[in-house]
């Protein structure tokens, strides 16, 4: 079974530039998450999708960050314009859970490391 | 709101020694708790989970954790550390909309 795919793995940009990250979840996983992991901290949820609908985006800085999940499969996270403090690893995760369980069992990609200069 | 606190950003042990990584939770309802591991340059991987069944939970790679309501703790242990256990470990609690809220992580260093 293929895992969660993310690209690019590494990206270096200058502040005020834009960047986009792509995620392909595990086939059949209805729930997709984007987490931001700043060095020395635990992952912080940015946005959660259920199929192609947004469940929770309360911690997404909407003035500069946007995310979409068209057709309920792949997802793209965009930052425009980037700030120095956006330097982090952006983790995509997916899950499949239902009445039989699975809540909290997330499958993570390897992450996209962003450096903003 | 649910949250977890991990005590100690770094823990160092010798190979073969007991591993103990500490996690305390705060929750107004019976929590679902998790431990995830992150190896260098990789994503997080589920080690084990507590979902209100048995208080002692066994996970992969010989790790286990015990849920203690009286201490609001969910510490992770392994009887004998191996070099391959060197990684960062995250405690997490299931929050609203079934998302995970993570602690800050504990880096486990294993010396020969």
Short mmCIF file of C-alpha atoms in Angstrom, two decimals:
data_model
loop_
_atom_site.label_atom_id
_atom_site.label_comp_id
_atom_site.label_asym_id
_atom_site.label_seq_id
_atom_site.Cartn_x
_atom_site.Cartn_y
_atom_site.Cartn_z
CA UNK A 1 0.00 0.00 0.00
CA UNK A 2 1.42 3.35 -1.02
CA UNK A 3 1.88 5.89 1.74
CA UNK A 4 1.12 9.59 1.87
CA UNK A 5 3.08 11.38 -0.84
CA UNK A 6 4.26 14.96 -0.51
CA UNK A 7 6.22 17.29 -2.73
CA UNK A 8 8.50 19.08 -2.86
CA UNK A 9 10.62 17.70 0.00
CA UNK A 10 12.61 20.90 0.29
CA UNK A 11 11.95 24.48 -0.74
CA UNK A 12 13.94 27.66 -0.16
CA UNK A 13 12.33 30.99 -0.95
CA UNK A 14 12.75 34.62 -0.03
CA UNK A 15 10.24 36.42 2.14
CA UNK A 16 7.22 37.80 0.31
CA UNK A 17 7.47 35.07 -2.33
CA UNK A 18 4.83 32.38 -2.69
CA UNK A 19 5.09 28.61 -2.39
CA UNK A 20 2.78 25.64 -2.85
CA UNK A 21 2.92 22.15 -1.38
CA UNK A 22 1.14 19.11 -2.74
CA UNK A 23 -0.17 16.05 -0.94
CA UNK A 24 -1.61 12.77 -2.18
CA UNK A 25 -3.18 10.79 0.67
CA UNK A 26 -3.53 7.06 1.04
CA UNK A 27 -6.19 5.73 -1.31
CA UNK A 28 -9.59 5.59 0.36
CA UNK A 29 -8.71 7.92 3.24
CA UNK A 30 -11.47 10.48 3.49
CA UNK A 31 -9.78 12.73 6.05
CA UNK A 32 -6.74 14.82 5.19
CA UNK A 33 -4.75 17.07 7.50
CA UNK A 34 -2.06 19.71 7.08
CA UNK A 35 0.19 20.26 10.08
CA UNK A 36 2.95 22.83 10.57
CA UNK A 37 5.98 21.67 12.55
CA UNK A 38 8.35 24.44 13.60
CA UNK A 39 11.79 23.35 14.80
CA UNK A 40 11.66 22.30 18.44
CA UNK A 41 7.87 22.16 18.58
CA UNK A 42 5.19 19.57 18.05
CA UNK A 43 3.05 19.57 14.92
CA UNK A 44 0.27 22.14 14.89
CA UNK A 45 -2.90 21.54 12.90
CA UNK A 46 -3.48 24.05 10.13
CA UNK A 47 -6.49 22.55 8.38
CA UNK A 48 -8.53 19.35 8.28
CA UNK A 49 -10.60 18.17 5.33
CA UNK A 50 -13.29 15.52 5.29
CA UNK A 51 -13.56 14.53 1.63
CA UNK A 52 -13.45 17.94 -0.06
CA UNK A 53 -15.07 19.89 2.77
CA UNK A 54 -13.23 21.83 5.48
CA UNK A 55 -13.81 20.50 9.01
CA UNK A 56 -11.44 22.73 10.96
CA UNK A 57 -9.29 25.63 9.78
CA UNK A 58 -9.36 27.65 12.97
CA UNK A 59 -5.54 27.82 13.20
CA UNK A 60 -4.90 28.57 9.53
CA UNK A 61 -3.54 32.13 9.01
CA UNK A 62 -6.04 32.91 6.32
CA UNK A 63 -4.46 36.20 5.32
CA UNK A 64 -1.55 34.29 3.79
CA UNK A 65 -2.31 30.57 3.84
CA UNK A 66 -4.85 28.77 1.70
CA UNK A 67 -5.59 25.12 1.09
CA UNK A 68 -7.87 23.18 -1.14
CA UNK A 69 -8.80 19.58 -1.73
CA UNK A 70 -10.53 19.39 -5.05
CA UNK A 71 -12.38 16.15 -5.81
CA UNK A 72 -11.69 14.93 -2.28
CA UNK A 73 -8.31 13.36 -3.07
CA UNK A 74 -5.15 15.45 -3.59
CA UNK A 75 -4.61 18.64 -1.65
CA UNK A 76 -2.53 21.78 -2.10
CA UNK A 77 -1.35 24.15 0.61
CA UNK A 78 -0.27 27.61 -0.51
CA UNK A 79 1.53 30.41 1.29
CA UNK A 80 1.46 33.89 -0.21
CA UNK A 81 3.31 36.01 0.75
CA UNK A 82 5.72 34.02 2.91
CA UNK A 83 7.20 35.40 6.12
CA UNK A 84 10.37 34.38 7.93
CA UNK A 85 8.31 32.71 10.66
CA UNK A 86 6.76 30.35 8.10
CA UNK A 87 10.02 28.39 8.01
CA UNK A 88 8.89 24.95 9.11
CA UNK A 89 8.14 21.43 7.97
CA UNK A 90 4.66 21.07 6.51
CA UNK A 91 3.27 17.64 7.18
CA UNK A 92 0.36 16.10 5.38
CA UNK A 93 -1.51 13.22 6.99
CA UNK A 94 -4.55 11.15 6.14
CA UNK A 95 -6.81 8.82 8.06
CA UNK A 96 -9.76 6.53 7.66
CA UNK A 97 -11.99 6.00 10.61
CA UNK A 98 -15.54 4.98 11.27
CA UNK A 99 -17.76 3.26 13.81
CA UNK A 100 -15.25 0.42 14.17
CA UNK A 101 -12.51 2.76 15.25
CA UNK A 102 -9.42 4.41 13.79
CA UNK A 103 -9.89 7.86 15.27
CA UNK A 104 -6.53 9.48 15.86
CA UNK A 105 -4.67 6.98 13.70
CA UNK A 106 -2.98 9.29 11.26
CA UNK A 107 -0.63 8.29 8.47
CA UNK A 108 1.93 10.99 7.79
CA UNK A 109 3.96 11.86 4.73
CA UNK A 110 7.66 12.70 5.00
CA UNK A 111 6.94 16.41 5.01
CA UNK A 112 7.96 19.45 2.98
CA UNK A 113 10.68 21.53 4.58
CA UNK A 114 10.33 25.25 3.88
CA UNK A 115 13.10 27.76 4.50
CA UNK A 116 12.21 31.44 4.13
CA UNK A 117 15.19 33.77 3.81
CA UNK B 1 -9.72 21.98 25.64
CA UNK B 2 -7.55 18.91 25.65
CA UNK B 3 -3.77 19.25 25.83
CA UNK B 4 -0.67 17.25 26.65
CA UNK B 5 2.61 18.24 28.29
CA UNK B 6 5.81 16.33 27.71
CA UNK B 7 8.41 16.67 30.46
CA UNK B 8 11.95 16.92 29.14
CA UNK B 9 12.86 17.99 25.63
CA UNK B 10 15.77 15.52 25.60
CA UNK B 11 16.30 12.17 27.32
CA UNK B 12 19.61 10.30 27.14
CA UNK B 13 20.00 6.62 27.92
CA UNK B 14 22.59 3.94 27.35
CA UNK B 15 21.87 0.99 25.09
CA UNK B 16 20.11 -1.67 27.16
CA UNK B 17 18.81 0.77 29.77
CA UNK B 18 15.19 1.50 30.61
CA UNK B 19 13.48 4.16 28.51
CA UNK B 20 10.95 6.43 30.24
CA UNK B 21 9.35 9.33 28.39
CA UNK B 22 6.84 11.37 30.34
CA UNK B 23 3.49 12.74 29.22
CA UNK B 24 0.74 14.38 31.26
CA UNK B 25 -2.64 15.27 29.85
CA UNK B 26 -5.36 17.76 30.55
CA UNK B 27 -8.86 16.86 29.49
CA UNK B 28 -12.39 17.53 30.67
CA UNK B 29 -13.57 14.22 29.23
CA UNK B 30 -12.04 10.72 29.22
CA UNK B 31 -9.17 11.16 26.78
CA UNK B 32 -7.95 9.16 23.85
CA UNK B 33 -4.14 9.31 24.01
CA UNK B 34 -1.43 8.45 21.54
CA UNK B 35 2.32 8.18 21.18
CA UNK B 36 3.92 8.85 17.81
CA UNK B 37 7.59 8.49 16.81
CA UNK B 38 9.47 10.56 14.24
CA UNK B 39 12.77 9.30 12.83
CA UNK B 40 15.09 11.87 11.20
CA UNK B 41 13.69 13.33 7.97
CA UNK B 42 10.60 11.17 8.15
CA UNK B 43 6.96 11.69 9.00
CA UNK B 44 5.37 10.63 12.25
CA UNK B 45 4.43 7.01 12.86
CA UNK B 46 1.91 5.69 15.37
CA UNK B 47 3.52 3.75 18.24
CA UNK B 48 0.47 3.01 20.36
CA UNK B 49 -2.89 4.38 21.46
CA UNK B 50 -5.15 4.37 24.53
CA UNK B 51 -8.88 4.37 23.89
CA UNK B 52 -10.31 3.61 27.36
CA UNK B 53 -9.98 -0.16 27.17
CA UNK B 54 -6.95 -1.67 28.98
CA UNK B 55 -4.89 0.87 30.92
CA UNK B 56 -1.62 -0.79 29.89
CA UNK B 57 -1.17 -0.45 26.17
CA UNK B 58 1.43 -2.30 24.13
CA UNK B 59 2.77 -0.84 20.91
CA UNK B 60 5.30 -1.57 18.24
CA UNK B 61 9.04 -2.07 18.76
CA UNK B 62 8.62 -3.19 22.38
CA UNK B 63 7.18 0.08 23.68
CA UNK B 64 4.27 0.29 26.10
CA UNK B 65 2.42 3.00 27.98
CA UNK B 66 0.24 3.02 31.06
CA UNK B 67 -2.78 5.28 31.49
CA UNK B 68 -3.04 6.55 35.08
CA UNK B 69 -6.10 8.66 35.66
CA UNK B 70 -5.11 9.59 39.22
CA UNK B 71 -1.86 11.08 37.93
CA UNK B 72 -3.25 12.30 34.58
CA UNK B 73 -0.28 10.59 32.99
CA UNK B 74 0.45 8.42 29.98
CA UNK B 75 4.18 7.71 30.19
CA UNK B 76 5.96 5.70 27.50
CA UNK B 77 8.41 2.96 28.51
CA UNK B 78 10.66 0.32 27.01
CA UNK B 79 12.62 -2.11 29.19
CA UNK B 80 15.80 -2.08 27.11
CA UNK B 81 16.82 0.69 24.72
CA UNK B 82 18.26 -0.06 21.31
CA UNK B 83 20.30 2.25 19.14
CA UNK B 84 17.51 2.20 16.58
CA UNK B 85 15.13 3.77 19.13
CA UNK B 86 16.89 7.13 18.80
CA UNK B 87 14.20 9.45 17.48
CA UNK B 88 11.76 12.13 18.59
CA UNK B 89 8.65 10.99 20.42
CA UNK B 90 5.37 12.88 20.56
CA UNK B 91 2.48 12.41 22.93
CA UNK B 92 -0.92 13.45 21.55
CA UNK B 93 -4.55 13.70 22.62
CA UNK B 94 -7.61 13.38 20.45
CA UNK B 95 -9.33 16.74 20.29
CA UNK B 96 -12.47 18.12 18.67
CA UNK B 97 -13.36 16.93 15.17
CA UNK B 98 -11.12 13.93 15.90
CA UNK B 99 -7.93 15.84 15.29
CA UNK B 100 -4.73 15.30 17.26
CA UNK B 101 -3.15 17.89 19.55
CA UNK B 102 0.53 17.11 20.00
CA UNK B 103 2.99 17.83 22.75
CA UNK B 104 6.31 19.52 22.04
CA UNK B 105 8.15 16.25 21.71
CA UNK B 106 11.01 14.50 23.50
CA UNK B 107 14.21 13.62 21.69
CA UNK B 108 15.54 10.23 22.78
CA UNK B 109 19.31 9.85 22.51
CA UNK B 110 20.79 6.36 22.86
CA UNK B 111 24.49 5.92 23.48
CA UNK B 112 26.45 2.68 23.03
#
